[in-house]
Coordinates of C-alpha atoms in Angstrom, one line a residue:
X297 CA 148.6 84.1 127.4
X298 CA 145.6 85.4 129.5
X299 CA 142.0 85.6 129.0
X300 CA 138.8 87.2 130.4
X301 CA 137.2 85.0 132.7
X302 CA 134.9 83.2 130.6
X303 CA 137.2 82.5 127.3
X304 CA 138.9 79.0 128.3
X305 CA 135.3 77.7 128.5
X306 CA 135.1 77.9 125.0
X307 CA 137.7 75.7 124.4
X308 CA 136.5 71.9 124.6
X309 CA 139.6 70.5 125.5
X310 CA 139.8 73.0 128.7
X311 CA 136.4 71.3 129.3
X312 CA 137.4 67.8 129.4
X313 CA 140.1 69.2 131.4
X314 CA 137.7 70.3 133.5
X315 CA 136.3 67.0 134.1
X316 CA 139.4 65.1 134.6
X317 CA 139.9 67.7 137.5
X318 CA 136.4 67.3 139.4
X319 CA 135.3 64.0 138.4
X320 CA 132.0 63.1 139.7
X321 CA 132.8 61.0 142.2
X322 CA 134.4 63.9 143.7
X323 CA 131.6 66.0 143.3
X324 CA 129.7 66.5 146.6
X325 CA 127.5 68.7 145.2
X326 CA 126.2 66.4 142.5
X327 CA 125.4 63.8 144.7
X328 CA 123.1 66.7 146.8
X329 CA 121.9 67.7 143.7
X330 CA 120.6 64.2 142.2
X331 CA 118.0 63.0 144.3
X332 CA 116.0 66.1 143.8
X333 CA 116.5 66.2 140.3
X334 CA 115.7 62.7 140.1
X335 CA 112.3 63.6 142.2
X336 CA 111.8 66.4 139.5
X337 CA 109.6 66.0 136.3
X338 CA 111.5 68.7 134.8
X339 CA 114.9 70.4 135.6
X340 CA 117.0 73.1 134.7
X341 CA 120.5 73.4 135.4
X342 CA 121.7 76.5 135.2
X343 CA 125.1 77.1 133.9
X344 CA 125.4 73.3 133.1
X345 CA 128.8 73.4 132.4
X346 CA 129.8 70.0 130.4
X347 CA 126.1 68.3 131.5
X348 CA 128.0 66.2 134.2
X349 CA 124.5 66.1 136.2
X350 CA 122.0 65.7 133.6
X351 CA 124.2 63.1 131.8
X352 CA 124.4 60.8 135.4
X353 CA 120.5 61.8 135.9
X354 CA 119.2 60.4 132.5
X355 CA 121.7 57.2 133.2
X356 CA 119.7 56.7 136.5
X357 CA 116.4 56.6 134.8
X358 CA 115.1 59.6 134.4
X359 CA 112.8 59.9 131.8
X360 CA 111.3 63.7 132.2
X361 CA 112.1 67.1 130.7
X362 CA 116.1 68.1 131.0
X363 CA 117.8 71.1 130.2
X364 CA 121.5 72.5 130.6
X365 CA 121.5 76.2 129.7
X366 CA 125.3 77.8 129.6
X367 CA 127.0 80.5 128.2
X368 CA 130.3 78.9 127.1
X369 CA 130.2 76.4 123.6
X370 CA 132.9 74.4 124.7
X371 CA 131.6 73.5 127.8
X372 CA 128.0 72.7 125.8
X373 CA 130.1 70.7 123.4
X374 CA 131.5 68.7 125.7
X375 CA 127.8 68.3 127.2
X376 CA 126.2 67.3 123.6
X377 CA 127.5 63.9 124.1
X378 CA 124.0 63.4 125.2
X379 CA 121.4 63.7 122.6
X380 CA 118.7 63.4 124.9
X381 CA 118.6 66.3 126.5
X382 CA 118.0 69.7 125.7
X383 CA 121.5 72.2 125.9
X384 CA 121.1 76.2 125.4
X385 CA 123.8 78.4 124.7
X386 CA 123.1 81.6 126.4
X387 CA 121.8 83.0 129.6
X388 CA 119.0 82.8 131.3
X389 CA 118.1 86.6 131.1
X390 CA 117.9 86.7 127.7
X391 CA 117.0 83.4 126.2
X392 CA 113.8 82.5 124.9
X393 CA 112.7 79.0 127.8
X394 CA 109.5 77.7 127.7
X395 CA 108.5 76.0 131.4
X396 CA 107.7 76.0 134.0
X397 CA 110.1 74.1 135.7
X398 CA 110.3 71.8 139.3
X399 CA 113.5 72.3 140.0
X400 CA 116.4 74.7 139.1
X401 CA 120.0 74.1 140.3
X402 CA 123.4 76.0 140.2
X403 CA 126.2 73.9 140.6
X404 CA 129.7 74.2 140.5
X405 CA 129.5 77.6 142.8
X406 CA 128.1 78.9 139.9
X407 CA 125.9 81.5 141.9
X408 CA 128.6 83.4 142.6
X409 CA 129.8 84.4 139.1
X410 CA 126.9 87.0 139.5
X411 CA 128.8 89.6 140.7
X412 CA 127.4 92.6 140.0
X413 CA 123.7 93.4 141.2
X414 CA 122.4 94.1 138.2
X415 CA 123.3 90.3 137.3
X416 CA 121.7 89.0 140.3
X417 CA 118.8 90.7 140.4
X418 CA 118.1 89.5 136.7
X419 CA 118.9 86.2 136.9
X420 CA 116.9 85.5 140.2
X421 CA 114.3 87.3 138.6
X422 CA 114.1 84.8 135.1
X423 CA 114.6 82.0 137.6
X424 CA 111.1 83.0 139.4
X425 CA 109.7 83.4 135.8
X426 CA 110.8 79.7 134.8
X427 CA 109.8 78.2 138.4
X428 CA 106.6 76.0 138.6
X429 CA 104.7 77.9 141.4
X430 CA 105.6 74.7 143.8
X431 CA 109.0 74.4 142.6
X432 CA 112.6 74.9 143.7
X433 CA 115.6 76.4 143.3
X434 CA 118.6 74.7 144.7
X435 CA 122.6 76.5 144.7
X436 CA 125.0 76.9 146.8
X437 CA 127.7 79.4 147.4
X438 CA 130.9 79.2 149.6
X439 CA 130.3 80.8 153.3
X440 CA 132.5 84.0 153.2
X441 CA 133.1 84.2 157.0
X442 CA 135.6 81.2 156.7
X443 CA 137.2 83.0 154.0
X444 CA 138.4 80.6 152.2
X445 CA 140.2 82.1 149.3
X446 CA 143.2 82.6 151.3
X447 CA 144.1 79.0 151.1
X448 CA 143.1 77.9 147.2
X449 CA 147.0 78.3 145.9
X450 CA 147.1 75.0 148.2
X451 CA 143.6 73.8 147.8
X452 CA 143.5 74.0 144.2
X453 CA 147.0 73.0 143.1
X454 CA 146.2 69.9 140.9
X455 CA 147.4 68.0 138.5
X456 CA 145.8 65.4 135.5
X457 CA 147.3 63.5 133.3
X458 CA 145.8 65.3 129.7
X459 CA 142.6 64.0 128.6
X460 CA 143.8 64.4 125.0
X461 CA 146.2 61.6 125.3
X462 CA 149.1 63.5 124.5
X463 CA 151.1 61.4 127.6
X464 CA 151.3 64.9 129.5
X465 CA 150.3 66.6 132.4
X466 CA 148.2 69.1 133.0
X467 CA 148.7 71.4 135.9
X468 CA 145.7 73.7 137.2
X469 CA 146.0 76.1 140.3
X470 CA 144.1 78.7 141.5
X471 CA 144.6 81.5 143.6
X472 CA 142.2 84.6 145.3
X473 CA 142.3 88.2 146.2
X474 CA 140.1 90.5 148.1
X475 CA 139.2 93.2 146.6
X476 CA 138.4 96.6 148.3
X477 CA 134.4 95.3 148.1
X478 CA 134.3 93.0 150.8
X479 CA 132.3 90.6 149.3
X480 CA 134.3 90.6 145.6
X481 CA 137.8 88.1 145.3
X482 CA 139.0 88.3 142.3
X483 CA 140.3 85.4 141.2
X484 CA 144.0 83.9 138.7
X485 CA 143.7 80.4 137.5
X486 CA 147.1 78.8 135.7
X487 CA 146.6 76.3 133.2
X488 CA 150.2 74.7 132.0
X489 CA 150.3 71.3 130.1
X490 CA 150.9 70.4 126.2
X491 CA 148.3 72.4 124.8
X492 CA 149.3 75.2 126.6
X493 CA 153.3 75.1 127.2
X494 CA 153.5 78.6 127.7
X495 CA 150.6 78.9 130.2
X496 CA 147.1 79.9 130.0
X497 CA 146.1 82.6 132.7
X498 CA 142.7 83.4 133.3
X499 CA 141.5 86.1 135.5
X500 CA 138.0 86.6 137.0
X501 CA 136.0 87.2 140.2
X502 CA 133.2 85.6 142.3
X503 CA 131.3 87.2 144.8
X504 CA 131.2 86.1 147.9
X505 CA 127.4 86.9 150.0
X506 CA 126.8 86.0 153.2
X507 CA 123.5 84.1 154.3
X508 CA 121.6 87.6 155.1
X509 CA 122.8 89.3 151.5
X510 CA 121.2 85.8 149.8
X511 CA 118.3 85.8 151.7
X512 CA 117.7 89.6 150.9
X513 CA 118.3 88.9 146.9
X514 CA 116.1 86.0 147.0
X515 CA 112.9 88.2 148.7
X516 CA 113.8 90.9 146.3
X517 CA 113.1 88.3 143.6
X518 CA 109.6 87.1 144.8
X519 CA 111.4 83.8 146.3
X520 CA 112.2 82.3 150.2
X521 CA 114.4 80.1 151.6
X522 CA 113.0 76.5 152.4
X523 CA 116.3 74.9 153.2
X524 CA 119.8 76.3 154.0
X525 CA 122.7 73.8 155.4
X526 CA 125.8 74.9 155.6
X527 CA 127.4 71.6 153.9
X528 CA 126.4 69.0 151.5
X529 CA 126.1 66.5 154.4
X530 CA 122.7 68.8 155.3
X531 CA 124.7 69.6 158.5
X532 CA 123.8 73.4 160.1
X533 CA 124.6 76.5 158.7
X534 CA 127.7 77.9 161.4
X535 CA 129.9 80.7 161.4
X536 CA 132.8 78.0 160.7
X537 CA 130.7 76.2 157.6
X538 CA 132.5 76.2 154.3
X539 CA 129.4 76.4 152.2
X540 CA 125.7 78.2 152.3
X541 CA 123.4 75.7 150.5
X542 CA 120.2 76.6 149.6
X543 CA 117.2 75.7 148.5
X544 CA 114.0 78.5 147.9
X545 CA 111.1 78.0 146.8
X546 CA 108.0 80.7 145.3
X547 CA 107.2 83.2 147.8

């Protein structure tokens, strides 16, 4: 069975799945993440996914204005555990948001699932429009020079037992391709396990932009960089970093 690249997101047991797979104390990007949201009066993460960061943010005392905006209902499903915090199914370039906000994150890689530059122009753009004039806008994507995809059939091979409690296990792997656009890989992620014995193959792309490309999008967009580190540890943006973190603020 295979799927466009945002169908299994739909599907609330792939979410928990999802979880089980990068739990947060795996998440190196969450723990970035936190302490500014924590700092923030109000945040919005974009593509939220299953609310992961808001849900740990309101358990550490946050008491301000949170909202997890994604496209896919079973990942927001998942997320509505939570009642205290506003979730939006949609995207940002066309949903109706009142803000302004302090802070606005993209987790997950998220960023790079704008890969056409139509879609990064416009979500940059209703990211300036939601951002307090002293916020920021925090995301990181992974550094293409250190081209990574060529090792994800090994990186991502994983395997959970099911979250459903079926007593099974869940196998997830993920391999990339790139494609004749030097900064496109397309990408085939696997799912086998007892909901889906005969496989669940999904098949996407993320675009891959070095530090110049982001900086240039970011201008175009009224916004400039602040910070850029080239791991969650803050350590220096290199030519043999495995991410680009950064974090812009109003031009």
């Amino acid at each position: 069975m295979t799927n466009d690249s945002h169908a299994p997101f739909a599907d609330p047991h792939y979410a928990a799945c999802y979880d089980a797979f990068f739990p947060w104390k795996e998440r190196e990007d969450f723990h970035f993440y936190l302490p500014r949201v924590m700092a923030a009066r109000s945040v919005l993460d974009l593509g939220c996914g299953t609310g992961m960061l808001l849900h740990h943010a309101r358990e550490a005392g946050h008491t301000g204005r949170l909202v997890g905006l994604d496209p896919a209902e079973g990942m927001l499903a998942r997320a509505r555990r939570r009642a205290d915090i506003e979730w939006i199914q949609g995207d940002l370039r066309t949903v109706s948001l009142e803000g302004p906000f302090d802070l606005v994150v993209m987790t997950g890689h998220a960023f790079q699932e704008l890969v056409t530059d139509e879609h990064l122009r416009g979500t940059l753009a209703a990211v300036r429009a939601v951002l307090a004039e002293d916020g920021a806008f925090g995301f990181e994507t992974r550094n293409p020079a250190v081209r990574g995809w060529e090792n994800w059939g090994l990186e991502y091979g994983l395997a959970i037992q099911d979250p459903a409690g079926s007593g099974g296990v869940v196998r997830m792997t993920i391999e990339g391709r790139p494609e004749v656009r030097d900064d496109l890989v397309h990408t085939t992620t696997r799912m086998v396990g007892p909901t889906w014995p005969e496989g669940l193959v999904t098949r996407g792309a993320l675009r891959f932009l070095d530090a110049d490309a982001l900086d240039a999008a970011l201008a175009a967009a009224g916004l400039t960089v602040a910070e850029r580190y080239g791991d969650f540890d803050r350590s220096p943006l290199t030519a043999a970093s495995h991410e680009i973190v950064t974090i812009a603020r109003p031009a």
